Short mmCIF file of C-alpha atoms and ligand atoms in Angstrom, two decimals:
data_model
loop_
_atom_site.label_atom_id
_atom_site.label_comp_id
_atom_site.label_asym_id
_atom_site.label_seq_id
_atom_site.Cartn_x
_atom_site.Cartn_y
_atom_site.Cartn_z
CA UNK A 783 38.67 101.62 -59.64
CA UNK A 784 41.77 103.20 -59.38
CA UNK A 785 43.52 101.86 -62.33
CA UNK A 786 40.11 103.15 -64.25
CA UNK A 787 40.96 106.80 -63.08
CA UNK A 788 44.74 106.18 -64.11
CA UNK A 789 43.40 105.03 -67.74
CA UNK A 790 41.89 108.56 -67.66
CA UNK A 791 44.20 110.34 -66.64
CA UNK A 792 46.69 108.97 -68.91
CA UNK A 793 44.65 110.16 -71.90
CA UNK A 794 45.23 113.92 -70.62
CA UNK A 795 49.42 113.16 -69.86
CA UNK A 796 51.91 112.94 -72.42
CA UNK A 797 54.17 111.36 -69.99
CA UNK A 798 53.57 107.28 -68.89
CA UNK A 799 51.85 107.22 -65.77
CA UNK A 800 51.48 103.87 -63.12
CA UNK A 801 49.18 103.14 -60.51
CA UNK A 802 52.09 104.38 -57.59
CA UNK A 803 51.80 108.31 -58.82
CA UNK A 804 48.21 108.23 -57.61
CA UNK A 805 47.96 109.84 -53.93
CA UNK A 806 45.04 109.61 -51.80
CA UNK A 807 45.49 113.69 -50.23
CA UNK A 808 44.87 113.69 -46.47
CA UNK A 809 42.17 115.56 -46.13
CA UNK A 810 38.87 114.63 -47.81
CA UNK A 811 37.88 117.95 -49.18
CA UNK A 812 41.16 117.67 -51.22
CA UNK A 813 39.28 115.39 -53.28
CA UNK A 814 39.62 111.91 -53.73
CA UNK A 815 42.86 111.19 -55.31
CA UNK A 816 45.69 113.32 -56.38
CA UNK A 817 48.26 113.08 -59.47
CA UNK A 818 51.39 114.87 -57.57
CA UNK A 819 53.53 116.63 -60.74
CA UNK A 820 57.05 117.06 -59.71
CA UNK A 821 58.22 113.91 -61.21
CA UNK A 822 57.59 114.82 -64.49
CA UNK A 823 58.87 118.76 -64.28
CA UNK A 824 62.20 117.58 -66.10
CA UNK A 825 60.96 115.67 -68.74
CA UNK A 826 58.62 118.03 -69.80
CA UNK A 827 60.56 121.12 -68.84
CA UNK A 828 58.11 122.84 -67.31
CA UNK A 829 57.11 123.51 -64.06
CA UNK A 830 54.93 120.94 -61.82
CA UNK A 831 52.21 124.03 -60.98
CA UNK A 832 52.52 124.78 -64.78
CA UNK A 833 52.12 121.29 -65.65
CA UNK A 834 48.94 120.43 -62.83
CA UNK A 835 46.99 123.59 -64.18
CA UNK A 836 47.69 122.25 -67.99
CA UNK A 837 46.03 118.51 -67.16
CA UNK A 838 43.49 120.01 -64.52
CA UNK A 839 42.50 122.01 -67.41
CA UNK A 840 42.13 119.47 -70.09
CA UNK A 841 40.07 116.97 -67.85
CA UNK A 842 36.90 116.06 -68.65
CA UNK A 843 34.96 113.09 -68.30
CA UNK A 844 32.38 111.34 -67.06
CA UNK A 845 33.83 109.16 -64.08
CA UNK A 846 35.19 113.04 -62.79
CA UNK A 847 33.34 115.25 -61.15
CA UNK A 848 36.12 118.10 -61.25
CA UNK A 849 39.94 118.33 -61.50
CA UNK A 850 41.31 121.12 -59.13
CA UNK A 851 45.02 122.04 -59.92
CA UNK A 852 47.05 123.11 -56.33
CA UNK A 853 50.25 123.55 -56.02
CA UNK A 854 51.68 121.26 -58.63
CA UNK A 855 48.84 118.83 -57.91
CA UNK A 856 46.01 117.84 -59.51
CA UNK A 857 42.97 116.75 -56.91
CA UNK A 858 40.29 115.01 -58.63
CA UNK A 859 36.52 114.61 -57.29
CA UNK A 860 35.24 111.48 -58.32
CA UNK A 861 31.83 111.80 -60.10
CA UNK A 862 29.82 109.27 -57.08
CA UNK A 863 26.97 108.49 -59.08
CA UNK A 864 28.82 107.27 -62.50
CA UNK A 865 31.67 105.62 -60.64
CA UNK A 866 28.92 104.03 -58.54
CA UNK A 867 27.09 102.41 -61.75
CA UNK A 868 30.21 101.47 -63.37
CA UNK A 869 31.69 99.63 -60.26
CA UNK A 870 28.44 97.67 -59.56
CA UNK A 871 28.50 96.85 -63.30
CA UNK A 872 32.20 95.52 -63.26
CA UNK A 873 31.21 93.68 -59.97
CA UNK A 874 28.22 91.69 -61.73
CA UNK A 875 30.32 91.07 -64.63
CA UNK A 876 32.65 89.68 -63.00
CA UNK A 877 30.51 87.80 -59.93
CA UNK A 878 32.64 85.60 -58.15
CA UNK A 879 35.66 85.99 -59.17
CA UNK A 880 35.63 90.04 -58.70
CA UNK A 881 38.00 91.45 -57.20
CA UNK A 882 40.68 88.29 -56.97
CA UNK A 883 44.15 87.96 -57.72
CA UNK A 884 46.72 85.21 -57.68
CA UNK A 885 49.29 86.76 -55.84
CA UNK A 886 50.13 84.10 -53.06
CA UNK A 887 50.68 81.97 -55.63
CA UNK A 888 49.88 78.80 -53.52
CA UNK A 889 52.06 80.05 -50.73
CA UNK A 890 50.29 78.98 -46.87
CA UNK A 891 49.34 81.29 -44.49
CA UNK A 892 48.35 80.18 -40.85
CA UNK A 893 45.73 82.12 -39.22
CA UNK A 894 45.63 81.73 -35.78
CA UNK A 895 42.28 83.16 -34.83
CA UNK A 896 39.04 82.94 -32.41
CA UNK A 897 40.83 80.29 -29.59
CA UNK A 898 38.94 80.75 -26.80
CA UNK A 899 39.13 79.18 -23.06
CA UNK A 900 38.04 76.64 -22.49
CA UNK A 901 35.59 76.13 -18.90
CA UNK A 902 34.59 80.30 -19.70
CA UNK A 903 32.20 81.67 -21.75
CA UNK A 904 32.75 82.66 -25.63
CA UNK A 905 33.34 86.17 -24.83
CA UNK A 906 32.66 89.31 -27.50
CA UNK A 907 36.05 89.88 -27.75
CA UNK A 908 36.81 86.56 -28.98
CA UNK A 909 33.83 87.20 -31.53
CA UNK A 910 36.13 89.39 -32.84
CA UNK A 911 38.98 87.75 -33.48
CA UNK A 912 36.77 84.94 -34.81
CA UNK A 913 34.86 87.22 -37.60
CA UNK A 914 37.87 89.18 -38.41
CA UNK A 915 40.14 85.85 -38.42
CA UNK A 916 37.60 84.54 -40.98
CA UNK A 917 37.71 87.70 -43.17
CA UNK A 918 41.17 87.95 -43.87
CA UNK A 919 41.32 84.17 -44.71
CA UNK A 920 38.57 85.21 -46.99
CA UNK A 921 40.48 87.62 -48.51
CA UNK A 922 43.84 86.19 -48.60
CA UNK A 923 41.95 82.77 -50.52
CA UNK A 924 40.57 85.06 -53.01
CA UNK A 925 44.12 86.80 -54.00
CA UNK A 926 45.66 83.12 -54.27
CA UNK A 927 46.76 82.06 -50.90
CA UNK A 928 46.10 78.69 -49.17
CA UNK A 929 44.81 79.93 -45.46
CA UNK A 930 45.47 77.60 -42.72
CA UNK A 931 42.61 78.40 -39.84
CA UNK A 932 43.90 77.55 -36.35
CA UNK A 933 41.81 77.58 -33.41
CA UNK A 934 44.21 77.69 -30.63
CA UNK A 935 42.43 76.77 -27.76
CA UNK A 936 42.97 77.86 -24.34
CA UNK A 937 43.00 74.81 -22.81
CA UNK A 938 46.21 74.47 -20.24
CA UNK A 939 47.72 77.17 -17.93
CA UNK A 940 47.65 77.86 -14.06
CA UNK A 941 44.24 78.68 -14.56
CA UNK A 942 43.12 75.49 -14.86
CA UNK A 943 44.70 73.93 -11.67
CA UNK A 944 42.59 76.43 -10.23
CA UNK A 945 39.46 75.80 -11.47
CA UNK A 946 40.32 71.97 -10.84
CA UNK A 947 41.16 72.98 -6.81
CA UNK A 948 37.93 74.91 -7.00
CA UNK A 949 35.84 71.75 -8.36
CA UNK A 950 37.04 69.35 -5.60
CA UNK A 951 36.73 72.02 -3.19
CA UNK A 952 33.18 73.00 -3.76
CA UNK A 953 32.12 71.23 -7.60
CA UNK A 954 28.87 69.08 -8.09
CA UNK A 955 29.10 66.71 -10.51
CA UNK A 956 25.66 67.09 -11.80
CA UNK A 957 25.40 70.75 -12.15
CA UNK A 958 28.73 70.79 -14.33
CA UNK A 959 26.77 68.18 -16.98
CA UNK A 960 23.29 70.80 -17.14
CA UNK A 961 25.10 73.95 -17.25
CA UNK A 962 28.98 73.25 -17.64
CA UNK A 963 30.43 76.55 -18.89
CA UNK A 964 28.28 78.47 -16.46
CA UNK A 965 29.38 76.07 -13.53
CA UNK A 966 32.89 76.13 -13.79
CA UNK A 967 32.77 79.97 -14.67
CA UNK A 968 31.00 80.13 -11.02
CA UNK A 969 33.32 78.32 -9.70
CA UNK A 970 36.97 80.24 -11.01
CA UNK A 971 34.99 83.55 -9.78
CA UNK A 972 34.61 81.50 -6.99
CA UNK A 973 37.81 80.24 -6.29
CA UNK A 974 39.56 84.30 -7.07
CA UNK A 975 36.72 86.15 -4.68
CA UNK A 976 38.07 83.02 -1.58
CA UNK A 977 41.76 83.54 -2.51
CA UNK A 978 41.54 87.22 -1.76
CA UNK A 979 41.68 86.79 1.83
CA UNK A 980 42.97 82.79 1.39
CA UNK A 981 46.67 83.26 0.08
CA UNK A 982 46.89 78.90 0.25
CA UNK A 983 44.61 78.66 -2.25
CA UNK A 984 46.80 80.22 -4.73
CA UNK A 985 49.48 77.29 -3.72
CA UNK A 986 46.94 75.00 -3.54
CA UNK A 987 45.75 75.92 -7.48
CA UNK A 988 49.52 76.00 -8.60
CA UNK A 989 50.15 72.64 -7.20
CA UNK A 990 47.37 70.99 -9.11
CA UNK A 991 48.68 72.74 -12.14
CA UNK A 992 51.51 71.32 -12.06
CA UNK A 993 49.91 67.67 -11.09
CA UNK A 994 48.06 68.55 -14.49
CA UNK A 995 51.50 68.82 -16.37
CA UNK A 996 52.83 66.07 -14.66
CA UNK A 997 50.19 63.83 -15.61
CA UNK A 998 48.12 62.88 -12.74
CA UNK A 999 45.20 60.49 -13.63
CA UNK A 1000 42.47 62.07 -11.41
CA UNK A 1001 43.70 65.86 -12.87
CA UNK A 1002 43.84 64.78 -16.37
CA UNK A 1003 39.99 63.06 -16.40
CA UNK A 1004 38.76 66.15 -15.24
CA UNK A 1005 40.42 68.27 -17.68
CA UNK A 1006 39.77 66.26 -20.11
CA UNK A 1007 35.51 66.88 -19.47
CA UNK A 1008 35.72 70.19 -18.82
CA UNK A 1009 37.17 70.45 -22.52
CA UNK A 1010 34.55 68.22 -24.33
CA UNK A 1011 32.07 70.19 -22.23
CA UNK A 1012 33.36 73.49 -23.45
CA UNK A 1013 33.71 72.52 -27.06
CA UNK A 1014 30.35 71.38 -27.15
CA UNK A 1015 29.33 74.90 -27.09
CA UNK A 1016 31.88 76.51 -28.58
CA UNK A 1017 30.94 74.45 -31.88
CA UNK A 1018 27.00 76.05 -31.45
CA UNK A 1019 28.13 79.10 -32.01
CA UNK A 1020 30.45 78.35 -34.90
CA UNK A 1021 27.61 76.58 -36.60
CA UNK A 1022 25.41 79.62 -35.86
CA UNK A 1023 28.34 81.82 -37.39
CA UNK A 1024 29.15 78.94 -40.36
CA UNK A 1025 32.82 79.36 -39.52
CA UNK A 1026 35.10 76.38 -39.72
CA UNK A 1027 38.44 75.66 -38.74
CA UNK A 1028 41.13 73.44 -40.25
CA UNK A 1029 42.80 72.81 -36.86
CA UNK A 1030 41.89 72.95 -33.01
CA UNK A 1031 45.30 71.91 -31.93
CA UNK A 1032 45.40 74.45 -28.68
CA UNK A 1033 48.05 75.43 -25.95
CA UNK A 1034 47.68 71.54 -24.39
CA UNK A 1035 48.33 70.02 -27.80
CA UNK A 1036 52.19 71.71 -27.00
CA UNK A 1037 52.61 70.13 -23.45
CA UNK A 1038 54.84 66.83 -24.79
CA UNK A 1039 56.14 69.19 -27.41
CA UNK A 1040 57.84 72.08 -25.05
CA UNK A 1041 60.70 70.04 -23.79
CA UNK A 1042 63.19 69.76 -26.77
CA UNK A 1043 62.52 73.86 -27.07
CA UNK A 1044 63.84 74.74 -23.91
CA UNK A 1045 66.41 72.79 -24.48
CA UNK A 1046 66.74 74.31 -27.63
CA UNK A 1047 67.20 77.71 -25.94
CA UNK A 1048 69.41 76.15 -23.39
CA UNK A 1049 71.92 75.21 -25.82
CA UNK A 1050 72.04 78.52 -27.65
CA UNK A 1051 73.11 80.08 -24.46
CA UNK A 1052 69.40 81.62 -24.22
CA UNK A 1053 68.05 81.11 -21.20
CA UNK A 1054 69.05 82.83 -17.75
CA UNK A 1055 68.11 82.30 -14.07
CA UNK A 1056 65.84 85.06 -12.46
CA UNK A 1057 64.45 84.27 -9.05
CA UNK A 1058 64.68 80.38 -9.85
CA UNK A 1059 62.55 80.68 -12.56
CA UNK A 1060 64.00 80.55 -16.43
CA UNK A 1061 63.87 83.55 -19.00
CA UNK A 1062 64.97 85.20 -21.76
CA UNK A 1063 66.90 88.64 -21.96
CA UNK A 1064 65.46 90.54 -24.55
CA UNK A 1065 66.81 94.03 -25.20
CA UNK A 1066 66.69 97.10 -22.69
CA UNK A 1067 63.56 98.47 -23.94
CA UNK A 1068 61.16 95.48 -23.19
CA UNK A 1069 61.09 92.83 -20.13
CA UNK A 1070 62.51 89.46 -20.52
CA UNK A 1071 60.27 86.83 -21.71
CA UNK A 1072 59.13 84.13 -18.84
CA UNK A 1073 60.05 80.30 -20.35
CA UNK A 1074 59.45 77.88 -16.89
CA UNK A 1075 58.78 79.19 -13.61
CA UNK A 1076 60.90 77.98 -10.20
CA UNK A 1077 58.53 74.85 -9.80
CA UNK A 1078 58.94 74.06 -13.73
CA UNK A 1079 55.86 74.55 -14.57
CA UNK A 1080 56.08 75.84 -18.46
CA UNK A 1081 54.18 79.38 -19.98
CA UNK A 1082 52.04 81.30 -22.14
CA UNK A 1083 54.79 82.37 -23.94
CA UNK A 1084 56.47 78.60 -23.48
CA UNK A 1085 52.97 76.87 -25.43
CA UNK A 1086 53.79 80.08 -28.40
CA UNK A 1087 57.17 79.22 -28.90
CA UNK A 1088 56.45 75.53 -29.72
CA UNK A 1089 53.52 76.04 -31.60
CA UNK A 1090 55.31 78.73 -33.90
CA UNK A 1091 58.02 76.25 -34.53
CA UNK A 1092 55.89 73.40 -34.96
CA UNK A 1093 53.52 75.41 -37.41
CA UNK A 1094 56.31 76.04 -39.41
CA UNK A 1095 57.64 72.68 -39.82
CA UNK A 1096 54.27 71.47 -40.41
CA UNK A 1097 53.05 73.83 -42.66
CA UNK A 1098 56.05 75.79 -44.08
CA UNK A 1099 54.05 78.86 -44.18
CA UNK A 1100 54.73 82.02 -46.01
CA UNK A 1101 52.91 84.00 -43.30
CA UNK A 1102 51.72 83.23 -39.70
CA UNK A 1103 49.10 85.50 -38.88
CA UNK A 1104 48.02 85.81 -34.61
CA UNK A 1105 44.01 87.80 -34.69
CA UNK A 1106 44.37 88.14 -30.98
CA UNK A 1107 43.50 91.76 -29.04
CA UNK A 1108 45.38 94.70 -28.62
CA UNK A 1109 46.09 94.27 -25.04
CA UNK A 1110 48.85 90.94 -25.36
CA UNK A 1111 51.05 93.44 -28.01
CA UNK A 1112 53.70 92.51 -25.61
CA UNK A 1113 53.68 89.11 -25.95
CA UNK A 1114 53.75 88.86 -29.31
CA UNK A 1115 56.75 91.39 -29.64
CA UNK A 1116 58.77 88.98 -26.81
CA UNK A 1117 58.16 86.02 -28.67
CA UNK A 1118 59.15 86.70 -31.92
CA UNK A 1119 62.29 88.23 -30.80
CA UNK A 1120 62.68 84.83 -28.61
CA UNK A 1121 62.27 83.45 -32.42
CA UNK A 1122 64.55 85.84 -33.82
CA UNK A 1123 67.26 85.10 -31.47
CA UNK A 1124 67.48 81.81 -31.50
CA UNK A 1125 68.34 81.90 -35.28
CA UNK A 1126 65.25 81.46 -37.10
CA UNK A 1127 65.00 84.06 -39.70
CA UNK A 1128 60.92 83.55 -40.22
CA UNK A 1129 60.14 84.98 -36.82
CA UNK A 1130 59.53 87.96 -39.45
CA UNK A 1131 56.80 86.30 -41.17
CA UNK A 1132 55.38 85.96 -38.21
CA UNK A 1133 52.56 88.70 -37.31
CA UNK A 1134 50.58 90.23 -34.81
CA UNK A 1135 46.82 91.31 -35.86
CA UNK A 1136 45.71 93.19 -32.94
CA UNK A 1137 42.27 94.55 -32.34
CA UNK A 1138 40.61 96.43 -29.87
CA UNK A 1139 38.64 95.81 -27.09
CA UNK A 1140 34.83 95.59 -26.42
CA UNK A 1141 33.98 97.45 -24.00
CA UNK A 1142 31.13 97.89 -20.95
CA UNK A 1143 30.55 101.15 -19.33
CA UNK A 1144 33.71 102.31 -20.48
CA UNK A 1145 35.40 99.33 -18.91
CA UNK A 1146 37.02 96.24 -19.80
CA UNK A 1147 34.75 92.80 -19.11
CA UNK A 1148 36.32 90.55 -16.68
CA UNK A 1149 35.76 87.00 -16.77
CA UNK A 1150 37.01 87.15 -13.13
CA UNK A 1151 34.47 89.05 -12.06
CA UNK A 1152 31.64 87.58 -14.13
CA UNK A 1153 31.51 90.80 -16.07
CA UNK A 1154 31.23 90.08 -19.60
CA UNK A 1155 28.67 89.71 -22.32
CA UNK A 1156 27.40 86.19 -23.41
CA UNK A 1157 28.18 85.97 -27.79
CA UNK A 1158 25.40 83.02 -27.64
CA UNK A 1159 22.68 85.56 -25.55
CA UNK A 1160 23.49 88.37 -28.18
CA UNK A 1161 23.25 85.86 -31.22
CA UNK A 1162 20.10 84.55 -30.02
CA UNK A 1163 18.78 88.12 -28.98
CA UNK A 1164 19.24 89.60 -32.70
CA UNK A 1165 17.82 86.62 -34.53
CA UNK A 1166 14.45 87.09 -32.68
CA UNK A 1167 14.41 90.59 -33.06
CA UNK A 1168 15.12 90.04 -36.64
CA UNK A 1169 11.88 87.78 -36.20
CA UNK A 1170 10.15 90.55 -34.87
CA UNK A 1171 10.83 92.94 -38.38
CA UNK A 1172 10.28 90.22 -40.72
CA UNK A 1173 6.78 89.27 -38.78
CA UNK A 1174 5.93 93.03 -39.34
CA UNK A 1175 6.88 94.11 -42.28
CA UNK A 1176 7.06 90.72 -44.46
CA UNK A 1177 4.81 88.76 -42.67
CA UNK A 1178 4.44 86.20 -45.82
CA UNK A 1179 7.59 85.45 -46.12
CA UNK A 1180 7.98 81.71 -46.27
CA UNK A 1181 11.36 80.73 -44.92
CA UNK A 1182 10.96 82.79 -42.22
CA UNK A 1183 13.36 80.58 -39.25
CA UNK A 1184 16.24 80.85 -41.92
CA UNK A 1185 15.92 84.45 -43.41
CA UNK A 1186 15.73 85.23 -39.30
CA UNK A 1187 19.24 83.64 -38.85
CA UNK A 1188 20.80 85.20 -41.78
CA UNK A 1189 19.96 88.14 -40.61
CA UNK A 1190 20.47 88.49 -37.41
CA UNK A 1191 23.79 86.69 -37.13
CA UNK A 1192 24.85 88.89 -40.05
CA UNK A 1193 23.91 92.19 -38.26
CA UNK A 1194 26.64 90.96 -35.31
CA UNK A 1195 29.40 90.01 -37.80
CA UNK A 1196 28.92 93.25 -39.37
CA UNK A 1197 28.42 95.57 -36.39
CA UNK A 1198 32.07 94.04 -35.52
CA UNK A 1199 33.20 94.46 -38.92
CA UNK A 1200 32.40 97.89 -39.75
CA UNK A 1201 34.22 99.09 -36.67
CA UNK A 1202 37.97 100.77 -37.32
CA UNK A 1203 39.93 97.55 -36.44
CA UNK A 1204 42.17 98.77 -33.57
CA UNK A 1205 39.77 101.05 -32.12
CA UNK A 1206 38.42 99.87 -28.50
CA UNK A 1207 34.49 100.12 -29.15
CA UNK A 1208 31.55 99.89 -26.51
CA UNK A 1209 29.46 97.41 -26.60
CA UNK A 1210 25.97 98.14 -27.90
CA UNK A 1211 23.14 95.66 -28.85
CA UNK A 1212 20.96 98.24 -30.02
CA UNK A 1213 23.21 99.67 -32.47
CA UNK A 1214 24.46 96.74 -33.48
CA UNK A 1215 21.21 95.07 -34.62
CA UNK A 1216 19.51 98.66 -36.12
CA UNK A 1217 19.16 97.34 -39.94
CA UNK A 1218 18.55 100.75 -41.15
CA UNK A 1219 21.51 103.08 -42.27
N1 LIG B 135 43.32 82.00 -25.57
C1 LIG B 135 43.86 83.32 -25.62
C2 LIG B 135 42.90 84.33 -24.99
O1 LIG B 135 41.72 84.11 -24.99
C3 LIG B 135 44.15 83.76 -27.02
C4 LIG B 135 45.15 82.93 -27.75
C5 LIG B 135 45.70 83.65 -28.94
N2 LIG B 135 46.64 82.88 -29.73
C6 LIG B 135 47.89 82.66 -29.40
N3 LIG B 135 48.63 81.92 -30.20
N4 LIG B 135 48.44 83.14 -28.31
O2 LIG B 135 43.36 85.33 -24.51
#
């Protein structure tokens, strides 16, 4: 729409005018977009406030409301209901292919997006990064990219040896194949509420970490069912979402690959000793990034490294996009100045899209403490309340099951959608399944 207001404009400016003059003024009752004059004050040899009262003057038509001239600017009020009919016009003239562009000409982006934990629930949060993930693939496909859509599982860490010392400490084999996410989940909350006042257990969990890394036969098979288990799920609600994903290669996928890159970063003089353990000095203002601890067990931050590098030689990107939350910021600025310093110049294509965090009471959820919010229950909840309306107020509906879906799982991905992306926002099923407004 803007470039129809510039067309407007330019029949009240003797001087050529481009889409970059246009302002949007900071405050709303400004108006809706501003023509600033001072560039045009020599050519014209007048002066901007002279100039802004001239075209403020001369405006008149019917996409503007009004043209104010202040200070050498023109503000201009957009007429809502005209621009309204013209816009919906141009958008079902064009249909589909409204609104796109072929400005990535070809060029691949990897999204890295959703990737939850495997052996915990599909948390909120994770819905977010899922729905927004999808969005900007969305968008990026319709202005000409290619999107790669990674879903980087959480599937290796310390975490896991613990969950594996909790299982043979206390696990029943039959209640992990009824209810498997909600076992094992009772079993890590288990496992940190006994470690408390049990400080072996923490050993005990590290040590079957690293029996996991080393390969251990009995560690692996268990691993291995937990994440089939988990999956299982997971892929519910992506059906119930109809999201898909062009790769699930996750954090274990690197555990063969990590090896060369440390050496990597051994040979360019990058890694130092700290307390036995290996890391990377990064500049004064941030803390060193963590590469193998003292036993050698490998990182967070190790798995990222690899898979950046390996997502670039596999898919040459243009852009690597991360939808992950506000609250690992950190990590992503440490890693791509790990990138950066060991030469590779496309550690600044590489970027961060944070988002903010659901919230309860005010309060993070902790998986840790059991404290979060189920996606599935909330999924589930709005399609049968979206039941509910349709069996009042269209009861003859005839595809009722499927309008119900639609509808509901719609109202989540929007409530998450509307929301300004960075801002930390409580969580709310009533709000986010009102259909009116
Ligand atoms: N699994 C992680 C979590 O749930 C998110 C992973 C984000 N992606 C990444 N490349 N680090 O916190």
């Amino acid at each position: 729409m803007k470039m129809d207001i510039l067309q407007v404009l330019q029949q009240f400016s003797s001087i050529p005018l481009n889409e970059n003059m246009l302002e949007r003024p900071v405050h709303a009752h400004l108006g809706d977009l501003a023509l600033p004059c001072f560039p045009f004050a020599k050519e014209l040899r007048k002066s901007p406030v002279v100039i802004a009262d001239e075209i403020a003057l001369a405006i008149n038509h019917p996409l503007i409301h009004k043209a104010e001239a202040v200070n050498g600017y023109v503000n201009i009020f957009l007429n809502r209901s005209t621009i309204t009919s013209a816009l919906l016009q141009k958008i079902l003239d064009q249909s589909a292919s409204y609104g796109s562009s072929n400005e990535g000409n070809n060029g691949i982006v990897t999204i890295d997006l959703s990737s939850p934990n495997i052996a915990k629930p599909f948390s909120m949060g994770h819905l977010r990064s899922t729905v927004i993930g999808n969005s900007i693939a969305l968008l990026l496909e319709k202005n000409g990219f290619k999107t790669v859509k990674i879903n980087y599982i959480g599937d290796w860490g310390t975490q896991f040896g613990k969950l594996l010392t909790a299982y043979q400490k206390w696990g029943d084999e039959q209640e992990v194949q009824q209810a498997p996410i909600q076992t094992l989940l009772k079993l890590y909350i288990r496992f940190h509420e006994e470690a408390e006042h049990n400080d072996f257990l923490n050993d005990e969990g590290r040590a079957a970490f690293k029996a996991l890394e080393d390969g251990d036969t009995e560690a692996l098979a268990l691993w291995k069912w937990f994440k089939t288990e988990s999956l299982k799920e997971f892929q519910r609600i992506y059906d119930l979402l109809g999201i898909t994903f062009d790769s699930y290669n996750g954090e274990a996928y690197y555990n063969d690959k990590m090896e060369p890159i440390v050496k990597e970063l051994a040979d360019k003089g990058l890694l130092k000793e700290s307390n036995g353990a290996l890391v990377v000095e990064l500049d004064e203002d941030m803390p060193p990034c963590l590469i193998m601890k003292s036993d050698g067990a490998t990182l967070y931050a190790t798995r990222d490294l690899t898979a950046a590098i390996n997502r670039k030689e596999t898919y040459d990107f243009v852009k690597s996009l991360y939808v992950v939350g506000n609250e690992q910021s950190l990590h992503f600025t440490q890693f791509k100045r790990v990138l950066s310093k060991m030469g590779y110049e496309w550690a600044d294509d590489i970027q961060h899209i944070p988002f903010g965090l659901i919230l309860k009471a005010g309060k993070k959820m902790s998986t840790r403490k059991g404290k979060i919010v189920l996606l599935e229950q909330v999924l589930n909840e709005a399609i049968s309340l979206a039941q509910t309306t349709i069996e009042t107020k269209n009861p003859n509906l005839t595809n009722k099951a499927e309008v119900a879906e639609a509808i509901g799982v719609g109202a989540i991905i929007f409530g998450d959608l509307k929301q300004h992306r960075k801002h930390d926002i409580e969580f709310n099923l009533e709000t986010m399944l009102q259909t009116e407004g």
